[in-house]
PDB file of C-alpha atoms in Angstrom:
ATOM      1  CA  MET A   1      21.531  67.534  93.251  1.00  0.00           C
ATOM      2  CA  GLU A   2      25.180  66.410  92.651  1.00  0.00           C
ATOM      3  CA  LYS A   3      28.251  68.582  92.878  1.00  0.00           C
ATOM      4  CA  ARG A   4      31.997  68.049  92.503  1.00  0.00           C
ATOM      5  CA  ILE A   5      33.799  70.544  94.683  1.00  0.00           C
ATOM      6  CA  LEU A   6      37.461  71.414  94.458  1.00  0.00           C
ATOM      7  CA  GLY A   7      38.942  72.882  97.556  1.00  0.00           C
ATOM      8  CA  LEU A   8      42.174  74.930  97.359  1.00  0.00           C
ATOM      9  CA  ASP A   9      44.468  75.996 100.117  1.00  0.00           C
ATOM     10  CA  PRO A  10      46.568  78.640  98.323  1.00  0.00           C
ATOM     11  CA  GLY A  11      50.366  78.865  98.664  1.00  0.00           C
ATOM     12  CA  LEU A  12      53.252  79.464  96.491  1.00  0.00           C
ATOM     13  CA  ALA A  13      55.509  76.703  97.763  1.00  0.00           C
ATOM     14  CA  ILE A  14      52.672  74.285  98.398  1.00  0.00           C
ATOM     15  CA  LEU A  15      49.083  74.613  97.029  1.00  0.00           C
ATOM     16  CA  GLY A  16      46.850  72.104  98.765  1.00  0.00           C
ATOM     17  CA  PHE A  17      43.866  70.591  96.806  1.00  0.00           C
ATOM     18  CA  GLY A  18      41.010  68.311  97.783  1.00  0.00           C
ATOM     19  CA  VAL A  19      38.095  67.130  95.673  1.00  0.00           C
ATOM     20  CA  ILE A  20      34.808  65.816  96.973  1.00  0.00           C
ATOM     21  CA  ASN A  21      31.630  64.517  95.385  1.00  0.00           C
ATOM     22  CA  CYS A  22      28.462  65.506  97.049  1.00  0.00           C
ATOM     23  CA  LYS A  23      24.928  64.424  96.526  1.00  0.00           C
ATOM     24  CA  LYS A  24      21.769  65.759  98.133  1.00  0.00           C
ATOM     25  CA  ASN A  25      18.349  64.285  97.734  1.00  0.00           C
ATOM     26  CA  GLU A  26      15.996  67.319  97.297  1.00  0.00           C
ATOM     27  CA  THR A  27      13.011  65.339  98.716  1.00  0.00           C
ATOM     28  CA  LYS A  28      14.764  64.041 101.871  1.00  0.00           C
ATOM     29  CA  ILE A  29      16.836  66.709 103.674  1.00  0.00           C
ATOM     30  CA  GLN A  30      18.585  64.001 105.675  1.00  0.00           C
ATOM     31  CA  ASP A  31      19.638  62.051 102.549  1.00  0.00           C
ATOM     32  CA  THR A  32      23.020  63.483 101.718  1.00  0.00           C
ATOM     33  CA  THR A  33      26.303  61.877 100.820  1.00  0.00           C
ATOM     34  CA  VAL A  34      29.776  63.192 100.509  1.00  0.00           C
ATOM     35  CA  GLN A  35      32.782  61.281  99.243  1.00  0.00           C
ATOM     36  CA  MET A  36      36.481  62.115  98.961  1.00  0.00           C
ATOM     37  CA  VAL A  37      37.689  61.810  95.365  1.00  0.00           C
ATOM     38  CA  ASP A  38      41.323  62.976  95.532  1.00  0.00           C
ATOM     39  CA  PHE A  39      43.637  65.131  97.449  1.00  0.00           C
ATOM     40  CA  GLY A  40      47.195  66.289  97.292  1.00  0.00           C
ATOM     41  CA  VAL A  41      49.479  69.260  96.715  1.00  0.00           C
ATOM     42  CA  ILE A  42      51.057  71.181  93.888  1.00  0.00           C
ATOM     43  CA  SER A  43      54.649  72.077  94.910  1.00  0.00           C
ATOM     44  CA  THR A  44      57.105  74.615  93.471  1.00  0.00           C
ATOM     45  CA  PRO A  45      60.808  74.468  94.343  1.00  0.00           C
ATOM     46  CA  ALA A  46      62.027  77.398  96.470  1.00  0.00           C
ATOM     47  CA  ASN A  47      65.125  77.837  94.310  1.00  0.00           C
ATOM     48  CA  ALA A  48      63.115  78.426  91.035  1.00  0.00           C
ATOM     49  CA  GLU A  49      62.586  81.874  89.623  1.00  0.00           C
ATOM     50  CA  MET A  50      59.322  83.478  90.742  1.00  0.00           C
ATOM     51  CA  GLY A  51      57.817  83.539  87.244  1.00  0.00           C
ATOM     52  CA  GLN A  52      58.515  79.826  86.773  1.00  0.00           C
ATOM     53  CA  ARG A  53      56.973  78.968  90.126  1.00  0.00           C
ATOM     54  CA  LEU A  54      53.823  80.799  89.160  1.00  0.00           C
ATOM     55  CA  CYS A  55      53.778  79.094  85.692  1.00  0.00           C
ATOM     56  CA  THR A  56      54.042  75.733  87.455  1.00  0.00           C
ATOM     57  CA  LEU A  57      51.042  76.541  89.604  1.00  0.00           C
ATOM     58  CA  PHE A  58      49.045  77.740  86.648  1.00  0.00           C
ATOM     59  CA  ASP A  59      49.813  74.792  84.430  1.00  0.00           C
ATOM     60  CA  ASP A  60      49.388  72.117  87.218  1.00  0.00           C
ATOM     61  CA  LEU A  61      46.042  73.738  88.347  1.00  0.00           C
ATOM     62  CA  HIS A  62      44.744  73.656  84.718  1.00  0.00           C
ATOM     63  CA  THR A  63      45.734  69.964  84.446  1.00  0.00           C
ATOM     64  CA  LEU A  64      44.069  69.272  87.779  1.00  0.00           C
ATOM     65  CA  MET A  65      40.835  70.995  86.731  1.00  0.00           C
ATOM     66  CA  GLU A  66      40.830  69.175  83.409  1.00  0.00           C
ATOM     67  CA  GLU A  67      41.191  65.802  85.095  1.00  0.00           C
ATOM     68  CA  LEU A  68      38.748  66.403  87.940  1.00  0.00           C
ATOM     69  CA  GLN A  69      36.078  68.525  86.260  1.00  0.00           C
ATOM     70  CA  PRO A  70      34.823  70.474  89.311  1.00  0.00           C
ATOM     71  CA  ASP A  71      31.413  72.138  89.422  1.00  0.00           C
ATOM     72  CA  LEU A  72      32.464  74.614  92.103  1.00  0.00           C
ATOM     73  CA  VAL A  73      35.756  75.729  93.530  1.00  0.00           C
ATOM     74  CA  ALA A  74      36.198  76.725  97.160  1.00  0.00           C
ATOM     75  CA  ILE A  75      39.291  78.819  98.135  1.00  0.00           C
ATOM     76  CA  GLU A  76      40.590  79.723 101.586  1.00  0.00           C
ATOM     77  CA  LYS A  77      40.619  83.556 101.833  1.00  0.00           C
ATOM     78  CA  LEU A  78      43.968  85.268 102.338  1.00  0.00           C
ATOM     79  CA  PHE A  79      44.878  85.497 105.949  1.00  0.00           C
ATOM     80  CA  PHE A  80      47.610  87.836 107.033  1.00  0.00           C
ATOM     81  CA  TYR A  81      50.549  86.071 108.764  1.00  0.00           C
ATOM     82  CA  ARG A  82      53.771  87.947 107.968  1.00  0.00           C
ATOM     83  CA  MET A  83      53.887  90.490 105.173  1.00  0.00           C
ATOM     84  CA  SER A  84      56.499  88.557 103.105  1.00  0.00           C
ATOM     85  CA  SER A  85      54.438  85.255 103.074  1.00  0.00           C
ATOM     86  CA  THR A  86      51.215  87.200 102.534  1.00  0.00           C
ATOM     87  CA  ILE A  87      52.554  88.715  99.290  1.00  0.00           C
ATOM     88  CA  LEU A  88      53.652  85.260  98.003  1.00  0.00           C
ATOM     89  CA  VAL A  89      50.238  83.732  98.825  1.00  0.00           C
ATOM     90  CA  ALA A  90      48.548  86.772  97.164  1.00  0.00           C
ATOM     91  CA  GLN A  91      50.578  86.127  93.971  1.00  0.00           C
ATOM     92  CA  ALA A  92      49.532  82.398  94.091  1.00  0.00           C
ATOM     93  CA  ARG A  93      45.936  83.423  94.564  1.00  0.00           C
ATOM     94  CA  GLY A  94      46.198  85.682  91.511  1.00  0.00           C
ATOM     95  CA  VAL A  95      47.227  82.714  89.358  1.00  0.00           C
ATOM     96  CA  ILE A  96      44.384  80.682  90.868  1.00  0.00           C
ATOM     97  CA  MET A  97      41.811  83.336  90.085  1.00  0.00           C
ATOM     98  CA  LEU A  98      43.043  83.640  86.453  1.00  0.00           C
ATOM     99  CA  ALA A  99      42.846  79.932  85.988  1.00  0.00           C
ATOM    100  CA  LEU A 100      39.291  79.903  87.341  1.00  0.00           C
ATOM    101  CA  ALA A 101      38.245  82.849  85.216  1.00  0.00           C
ATOM    102  CA  GLN A 102      39.591  81.210  82.063  1.00  0.00           C
ATOM    103  CA  ARG A 103      37.568  78.083  82.690  1.00  0.00           C
ATOM    104  CA  ARG A 104      34.575  80.175  83.879  1.00  0.00           C
ATOM    105  CA  LEU A 105      34.339  78.161  87.057  1.00  0.00           C
ATOM    106  CA  PRO A 106      32.225  79.507  89.881  1.00  0.00           C
ATOM    107  CA  TYR A 107      33.946  79.874  93.223  1.00  0.00           C
ATOM    108  CA  VAL A 108      33.360  80.691  96.814  1.00  0.00           C
ATOM    109  CA  GLU A 109      35.795  81.927  99.452  1.00  0.00           C
ATOM    110  CA  PHE A 110      36.021  81.274 103.137  1.00  0.00           C
ATOM    111  CA  THR A 111      38.080  82.707 105.949  1.00  0.00           C
ATOM    112  CA  PRO A 112      39.967  80.340 108.197  1.00  0.00           C
ATOM    113  CA  ALA A 113      37.469  81.147 110.990  1.00  0.00           C
ATOM    114  CA  GLN A 114      34.464  80.270 108.766  1.00  0.00           C
ATOM    115  CA  ILE A 115      36.113  76.919 107.853  1.00  0.00           C
ATOM    116  CA  LYS A 116      36.768  76.087 111.517  1.00  0.00           C
ATOM    117  CA  GLN A 117      33.204  77.114 112.499  1.00  0.00           C
ATOM    118  CA  ALA A 118      31.645  74.971 109.731  1.00  0.00           C
ATOM    119  CA  LEU A 119      33.676  71.837 110.600  1.00  0.00           C
ATOM    120  CA  THR A 120      33.883  72.021 114.388  1.00  0.00           C
ATOM    121  CA  GLY A 121      31.222  74.540 115.463  1.00  0.00           C
ATOM    122  CA  TYR A 122      34.004  76.785 116.905  1.00  0.00           C
ATOM    123  CA  GLY A 123      35.748  79.577 114.947  1.00  0.00           C
ATOM    124  CA  ASN A 124      38.955  79.289 117.019  1.00  0.00           C
ATOM    125  CA  ALA A 125      39.352  75.599 116.820  1.00  0.00           C
ATOM    126  CA  GLU A 126      42.804  74.122 116.663  1.00  0.00           C
ATOM    127  CA  LYS A 127      44.157  72.718 113.422  1.00  0.00           C
ATOM    128  CA  TYR A 128      44.053  69.083 114.605  1.00  0.00           C
ATOM    129  CA  GLU A 129      40.335  69.507 115.509  1.00  0.00           C
ATOM    130  CA  VAL A 130      39.618  70.641 111.909  1.00  0.00           C
ATOM    131  CA  GLN A 131      41.713  67.686 110.571  1.00  0.00           C
ATOM    132  CA  GLU A 132      39.886  65.225 112.745  1.00  0.00           C
ATOM    133  CA  ALA A 133      36.501  66.690 111.512  1.00  0.00           C
ATOM    134  CA  VAL A 134      37.687  66.270 107.913  1.00  0.00           C
ATOM    135  CA  ALA A 135      38.504  62.569 108.490  1.00  0.00           C
ATOM    136  CA  ARG A 136      35.196  62.019 110.332  1.00  0.00           C
ATOM    137  CA  GLU A 137      33.023  63.803 107.668  1.00  0.00           C
ATOM    138  CA  LEU A 138      34.698  61.798 104.861  1.00  0.00           C
ATOM    139  CA  ASN A 139      34.715  58.527 106.728  1.00  0.00           C
ATOM    140  CA  LEU A 140      38.525  58.291 106.464  1.00  0.00           C
ATOM    141  CA  GLU A 141      40.583  56.069 108.750  1.00  0.00           C
ATOM    142  CA  ASP A 142      43.467  58.568 108.858  1.00  0.00           C
ATOM    143  CA  ILE A 143      43.767  62.375 108.670  1.00  0.00           C
ATOM    144  CA  PRO A 144      44.862  63.267 105.103  1.00  0.00           C
ATOM    145  CA  LYS A 145      48.455  64.331 104.736  1.00  0.00           C
ATOM    146  CA  PRO A 146      50.136  66.727 104.148  1.00  0.00           C
ATOM    147  CA  ASP A 147      48.327  69.405 106.131  1.00  0.00           C
ATOM    148  CA  ASP A 148      47.761  71.576 103.018  1.00  0.00           C
ATOM    149  CA  ALA A 149      45.754  68.818 101.471  1.00  0.00           C
ATOM    150  CA  SER A 150      43.657  68.268 104.582  1.00  0.00           C
ATOM    151  CA  ASP A 151      43.062  72.016 104.754  1.00  0.00           C
ATOM    152  CA  ALA A 152      41.880  71.993 101.098  1.00  0.00           C
ATOM    153  CA  LEU A 153      39.417  69.205 101.889  1.00  0.00           C
ATOM    154  CA  ALA A 154      38.191  71.326 104.810  1.00  0.00           C
ATOM    155  CA  VAL A 155      37.511  74.235 102.418  1.00  0.00           C
ATOM    156  CA  ALA A 156      35.648  71.921 100.040  1.00  0.00           C
ATOM    157  CA  LEU A 157      33.477  70.538 102.903  1.00  0.00           C
ATOM    158  CA  THR A 158      32.821  74.068 104.052  1.00  0.00           C
ATOM    159  CA  ALA A 159      31.458  74.889 100.536  1.00  0.00           C
ATOM    160  CA  TRP A 160      29.306  71.776 100.622  1.00  0.00           C
ATOM    161  CA  PHE A 161      27.770  72.713 104.031  1.00  0.00           C
ATOM    162  CA  GLN A 162      26.903  76.153 102.623  1.00  0.00           C
ATOM    163  CA  VAL A 163      25.415  74.903  99.287  1.00  0.00           C
TER     164      VAL A 163
END
């Protein structure tokens, strides 16, 4: 079984993405491989009008999905920080959900605690512990930067561990 998983760390100013290819041999449980394909961010300028920022996310996300052709999308669930930032992230998530629906792509969602648990075995792990786990699982020499991209790879890995 092979899957290409697109992980997304939603945000209005910065939307992190990370893509992994995964292969599991159905006859040998131990025979699995995971490989990082790409990672990065979609950014929108803070001084742009809200509608334009959402259009940028939508258009860039469609381009990304067209180029990378994921089989599954994994999204970090909305986590409440401050009400103002939560609303902005919710608007960005709405755009993400619309783009996924238009492409009829299946998706899964995980809370920050579920992601931390999957990667470190501890639901209250520190951010750097999750980042180190991402680098280790993907055999990377360095932790992916920026943090939003590393977070998106963590979401994608969590989906792979759950598949």
